[in-house]
Coordinates of C-alpha atoms in Angstrom, one line a residue:
M11 CA 31.9 50.6 -93.2
L12 CA 31.3 47.0 -92.3
N13 CA 32.7 44.4 -94.5
T14 CA 29.8 42.4 -95.9
R15 CA 31.9 40.1 -98.1
P16 CA 32.1 37.2 -95.5
T17 CA 28.3 37.4 -95.1
R18 CA 27.7 37.3 -98.8
R19 CA 30.2 34.5 -99.2
F20 CA 28.5 32.4 -96.5
R21 CA 25.1 33.1 -98.0
S22 CA 26.3 32.1 -101.5
S23 CA 27.9 28.9 -100.2
T24 CA 24.7 28.0 -98.3
L25 CA 22.5 28.5 -101.3
D26 CA 24.9 26.5 -103.4
G27 CA 24.8 23.7 -100.9
F28 CA 21.0 23.7 -100.9
D29 CA 21.0 23.6 -104.7
V30 CA 23.4 20.6 -104.7
Q31 CA 21.2 18.9 -102.1
R32 CA 18.1 19.5 -104.2
H33 CA 19.6 18.0 -107.3
V34 CA 21.0 14.9 -105.3
I35 CA 17.6 14.2 -103.8
G36 CA 15.9 14.7 -107.1
A37 CA 18.3 12.2 -108.8
L38 CA 17.8 9.7 -106.0
L39 CA 14.0 10.0 -106.3
I40 CA 14.2 9.2 -110.0
R41 CA 16.6 6.3 -109.4
E42 CA 14.3 4.9 -106.7
L43 CA 11.3 5.1 -109.0
H44 CA 13.1 3.2 -111.8
T45 CA 14.6 0.5 -109.5
R46 CA 11.4 -0.1 -107.6
Y47 CA 8.8 0.1 -110.4
G48 CA 10.8 -0.2 -113.6
R49 CA 10.0 1.3 -117.0
D50 CA 7.7 -1.5 -118.3
N51 CA 3.9 -1.4 -118.4
I52 CA 2.7 1.6 -116.3
G53 CA 6.1 2.0 -114.7
S54 CA 6.2 4.7 -112.1
M55 CA 2.4 4.9 -111.9
W56 CA 2.6 1.9 -109.6
M57 CA 3.8 4.4 -106.9
F58 CA 0.2 5.6 -106.8
L59 CA -1.6 2.5 -107.8
E60 CA -0.1 0.2 -105.1
P61 CA -1.3 2.3 -102.0
L62 CA -4.6 3.1 -103.9
L63 CA -5.5 -0.6 -104.3
L64 CA -4.7 -1.4 -100.7
A65 CA -6.7 1.6 -99.4
V66 CA -9.7 0.7 -101.6
A67 CA -9.7 -2.9 -100.2
V68 CA -9.7 -1.6 -96.6
A69 CA -12.5 0.9 -97.4
F70 CA -14.7 -1.7 -99.0
L71 CA -14.3 -4.0 -96.0
H72 CA -16.1 -1.3 -94.0
A73 CA -18.5 -0.3 -96.7
N74 CA -21.6 -1.4 -94.8
G75 CA -20.7 0.3 -91.6
G76 CA -22.8 3.4 -92.0
N77 CA -21.9 6.2 -89.6
G78 CA -19.1 5.6 -87.2
H79 CA -20.9 7.6 -84.5
P80 CA -24.6 8.5 -84.3
G81 CA -25.4 12.2 -84.7
S82 CA -22.1 13.1 -86.3
D83 CA -20.6 13.4 -89.8
I84 CA -18.1 10.6 -89.1
R85 CA -18.7 8.0 -91.8
I86 CA -17.0 4.6 -91.9
I87 CA -15.5 4.7 -95.5
P88 CA -13.7 8.1 -95.2
F89 CA -12.7 7.2 -91.6
A90 CA -11.1 3.9 -92.7
L91 CA -9.8 5.3 -95.9
T92 CA -7.9 8.2 -94.2
G93 CA -6.8 6.1 -91.2
Y94 CA -5.3 3.3 -93.2
T95 CA -3.8 5.4 -96.0
V96 CA -2.1 7.8 -93.6
F97 CA -0.8 4.9 -91.5
M98 CA 0.7 3.5 -94.7
I99 CA 2.9 6.6 -94.9
F100 CA 4.3 5.9 -91.5
R101 CA 4.7 2.1 -92.1
S102 CA 6.3 2.5 -95.5
I103 CA 8.9 5.1 -94.4
V104 CA 9.8 3.1 -91.3
T105 CA 10.0 -0.4 -92.9
R106 CA 11.8 0.7 -96.0
A107 CA 14.5 2.4 -93.9
E108 CA 16.0 -1.0 -93.0
S109 CA 17.0 -1.7 -96.6
A110 CA 17.9 1.8 -97.7
L111 CA 21.6 1.5 -96.9
E112 CA 22.3 -1.9 -98.3
A113 CA 20.3 -1.2 -101.5
N114 CA 22.2 2.0 -102.2
R115 CA 25.6 1.5 -100.6
P116 CA 27.5 2.0 -103.9
L117 CA 26.1 5.5 -104.2
L118 CA 27.9 6.6 -101.0
F119 CA 31.2 6.5 -103.0
H120 CA 30.0 9.9 -104.4
H121 CA 30.9 12.4 -101.8
M122 CA 27.8 14.5 -102.5
V123 CA 25.5 11.6 -101.6
T124 CA 24.9 11.0 -97.8
I125 CA 22.9 8.5 -95.8
F126 CA 20.5 11.3 -95.0
D127 CA 19.9 11.8 -98.7
L128 CA 19.1 8.1 -99.2
L129 CA 16.6 8.0 -96.3
F130 CA 15.1 11.4 -97.1
S131 CA 14.5 10.6 -100.8
R132 CA 12.7 7.3 -99.8
A133 CA 10.6 9.0 -97.2
L134 CA 9.7 11.8 -99.7
L135 CA 8.7 9.2 -102.3
E136 CA 6.4 7.4 -99.9
L137 CA 4.8 10.7 -98.8
I138 CA 4.1 11.8 -102.4
A139 CA 2.8 8.4 -103.5
T140 CA 0.5 7.7 -100.6
A141 CA -0.7 11.2 -100.1
G142 CA -1.5 11.4 -103.9
A143 CA -3.4 8.1 -103.6
L144 CA -5.4 9.5 -100.6
A145 CA -6.2 12.7 -102.5
L146 CA -7.5 10.7 -105.5
L147 CA -9.5 8.3 -103.4
F148 CA -11.0 10.9 -101.2
S149 CA -12.0 13.0 -104.3
L150 CA -13.7 9.9 -105.8
A151 CA -15.5 9.3 -102.5
V152 CA -16.7 12.9 -102.3
A153 CA -17.9 12.7 -106.0
T154 CA -19.9 9.5 -105.4
G155 CA -21.4 10.8 -102.2
L156 CA -19.6 8.4 -99.9
A157 CA -17.8 11.2 -98.1
E158 CA -17.9 14.9 -97.4
P159 CA -15.0 17.2 -98.2
P160 CA -12.5 17.5 -95.4
G161 CA -13.7 19.9 -92.7
R162 CA -10.3 21.3 -92.0
P163 CA -8.0 20.6 -94.9
L164 CA -5.1 22.6 -93.7
R165 CA -5.1 20.7 -90.4
L166 CA -5.3 17.4 -92.3
M167 CA -2.3 18.3 -94.5
S168 CA -0.3 19.5 -91.5
A169 CA -1.0 16.2 -89.7
I170 CA 0.2 14.2 -92.7
V171 CA 3.4 16.2 -93.0
L172 CA 4.0 15.8 -89.2
L173 CA 3.5 12.1 -89.5
A174 CA 6.0 11.9 -92.4
W175 CA 8.5 13.9 -90.3
F176 CA 8.0 11.7 -87.3
A177 CA 8.4 8.5 -89.4
F178 CA 11.5 9.9 -91.1
A179 CA 13.1 10.8 -87.7
L180 CA 12.5 7.2 -86.6
S181 CA 13.9 5.9 -89.9
M182 CA 17.3 7.4 -89.2
G183 CA 17.6 5.4 -85.9
I184 CA 16.2 2.3 -87.6
A185 CA 18.8 2.4 -90.4
T186 CA 21.6 2.7 -87.8
G187 CA 20.2 -0.1 -85.7
V188 CA 19.9 -2.5 -88.6
H189 CA 23.5 -1.8 -89.7
F190 CA 24.9 -2.7 -86.2
S191 CA 22.5 -5.6 -85.5
K192 CA 20.8 -7.8 -88.1
A193 CA 18.5 -9.1 -85.4
F194 CA 17.2 -5.6 -85.0
S195 CA 15.6 -5.7 -88.4
K196 CA 13.5 -8.7 -87.4
F197 CA 11.6 -6.4 -85.0
V198 CA 10.8 -3.6 -87.4
H199 CA 7.9 -5.2 -89.3
P200 CA 6.2 -6.7 -86.2
A201 CA 6.5 -3.4 -84.4
T202 CA 4.6 -1.6 -87.2
Y203 CA 1.9 -4.3 -87.1
I204 CA 1.5 -3.8 -83.4
A205 CA 1.5 -0.1 -83.7
M206 CA -1.4 -0.1 -86.2
P207 CA -4.2 -1.0 -83.8
L208 CA -2.8 1.2 -81.1
S209 CA -2.0 4.2 -83.3
G210 CA -5.5 5.8 -83.4
A211 CA -5.8 5.2 -87.2
F212 CA -9.1 3.3 -86.6
F213 CA -10.5 4.9 -83.5
L214 CA -11.0 8.2 -81.8
L215 CA -9.6 8.8 -78.3
E216 CA -13.0 10.0 -77.1
W217 CA -14.2 6.4 -77.7
I218 CA -11.6 5.0 -75.3
P219 CA -12.4 4.7 -71.6
Q220 CA -10.2 6.1 -68.9
P221 CA -7.4 5.5 -67.9
Y222 CA -6.5 4.0 -71.3
R223 CA -7.4 7.3 -73.1
T224 CA -4.8 9.2 -71.0
W225 CA -2.1 6.6 -71.6
L226 CA -2.7 6.6 -75.4
S227 CA -2.9 10.4 -75.5
W228 CA 0.8 10.6 -74.5
S229 CA 1.8 8.9 -77.7
P230 CA 2.7 11.4 -80.5
L231 CA 1.4 8.9 -83.1
N232 CA -2.0 8.9 -81.4
Q233 CA -2.0 12.7 -81.3
I234 CA -1.2 12.9 -85.0
F235 CA -4.1 10.7 -85.8
E236 CA -6.4 12.8 -83.6
M237 CA -5.2 15.7 -85.7
V238 CA -6.0 13.7 -88.9
H239 CA -9.5 12.8 -87.9
S240 CA -10.4 16.3 -86.7
G241 CA -9.0 17.6 -90.0
V242 CA -11.3 15.2 -92.0
F243 CA -14.5 15.5 -89.9
K244 CA -15.7 19.0 -89.0
S245 CA -17.9 17.7 -86.2
Y246 CA -14.9 16.3 -84.4
D247 CA -12.7 19.0 -82.9
S248 CA -10.4 16.8 -80.8
P249 CA -9.0 18.2 -77.5
Y250 CA -6.5 15.4 -77.4
F251 CA -3.6 16.7 -79.6
D252 CA -1.1 19.5 -79.2
P253 CA 0.9 20.5 -82.3
L254 CA 3.8 21.8 -80.2
Y255 CA 4.0 18.5 -78.4
I256 CA 4.1 16.6 -81.7
I257 CA 6.7 19.0 -83.1
G258 CA 8.8 18.7 -80.0
W259 CA 8.9 14.9 -80.4
C260 CA 9.8 15.2 -84.0
M261 CA 12.6 17.7 -83.3
V262 CA 14.1 15.5 -80.5
L263 CA 14.0 12.4 -82.6
T264 CA 15.5 14.3 -85.6
V265 CA 18.5 15.5 -83.5
L266 CA 19.0 11.9 -82.2
G267 CA 18.7 10.6 -85.7
F268 CA 21.4 13.0 -87.0
L269 CA 23.7 11.9 -84.1
L270 CA 23.1 8.3 -84.9
L271 CA 23.8 8.8 -88.6
R272 CA 27.2 10.4 -87.7
V273 CA 28.0 7.3 -85.7
L274 CA 26.9 5.1 -88.5
R275 CA 29.0 7.0 -91.1
R276 CA 32.1 6.5 -89.0
H277 CA 31.6 2.7 -88.9
L278 CA 30.4 2.3 -92.5
H279 CA 32.9 0.6 -94.8
L280 CA 32.2 1.0 -98.5
S281 CA 34.8 -1.4 -99.8

């Protein structure tokens, strides 16, 4: 009879590891909420209110735009609302990665806390806050007749998760780059501002003439936003995105990110 004890022992240790990881990330989420928003006034509710106010401002700037494309269900307010709010997830995860290490360096004295945990908890907080604000705003827009319910909600949710994954994979490289070069951090914020008009958050690839459409379609960020827009608007079934292509980019960047974090950990001095 085969000895199943090693398999059971491995399974038990793996489950214990995941349980410890879950508790660590949960504790880091609570700490991040308290340090970023405090306990006064509305406290952690700011995590939803901050992206909500910004998204409302952008949507109202386009309030008189009518339909974005004649003969379709693409309306300006839901288009701008989803585009800007989803891009906020990307921008927040990427830009906050540069300060994650310095702000939480003392926590690394605890052997259970890793650099990955610090970055992942921040990324998860940004995803929850901004996606929650988007859900609330879109529900209000639907209730007031300014938008129709998402035509393909599962596709929309999948695109948001893929965007958060893509941004988190980039954040690991950014955290490493900032540690080794302070000048590197000066390029992070300008790069996100440059990425915004090129990302596809505020346009569809079918509106772009060739050959620029083909060039932009190679970008995983553009493909994710094509997935977002086709998830929101039923009349737009974009042929310009491939989920496997996006997942491939995310996986490659994640592996590179893990390798960079290993290098960073070796050169990180806590004292």
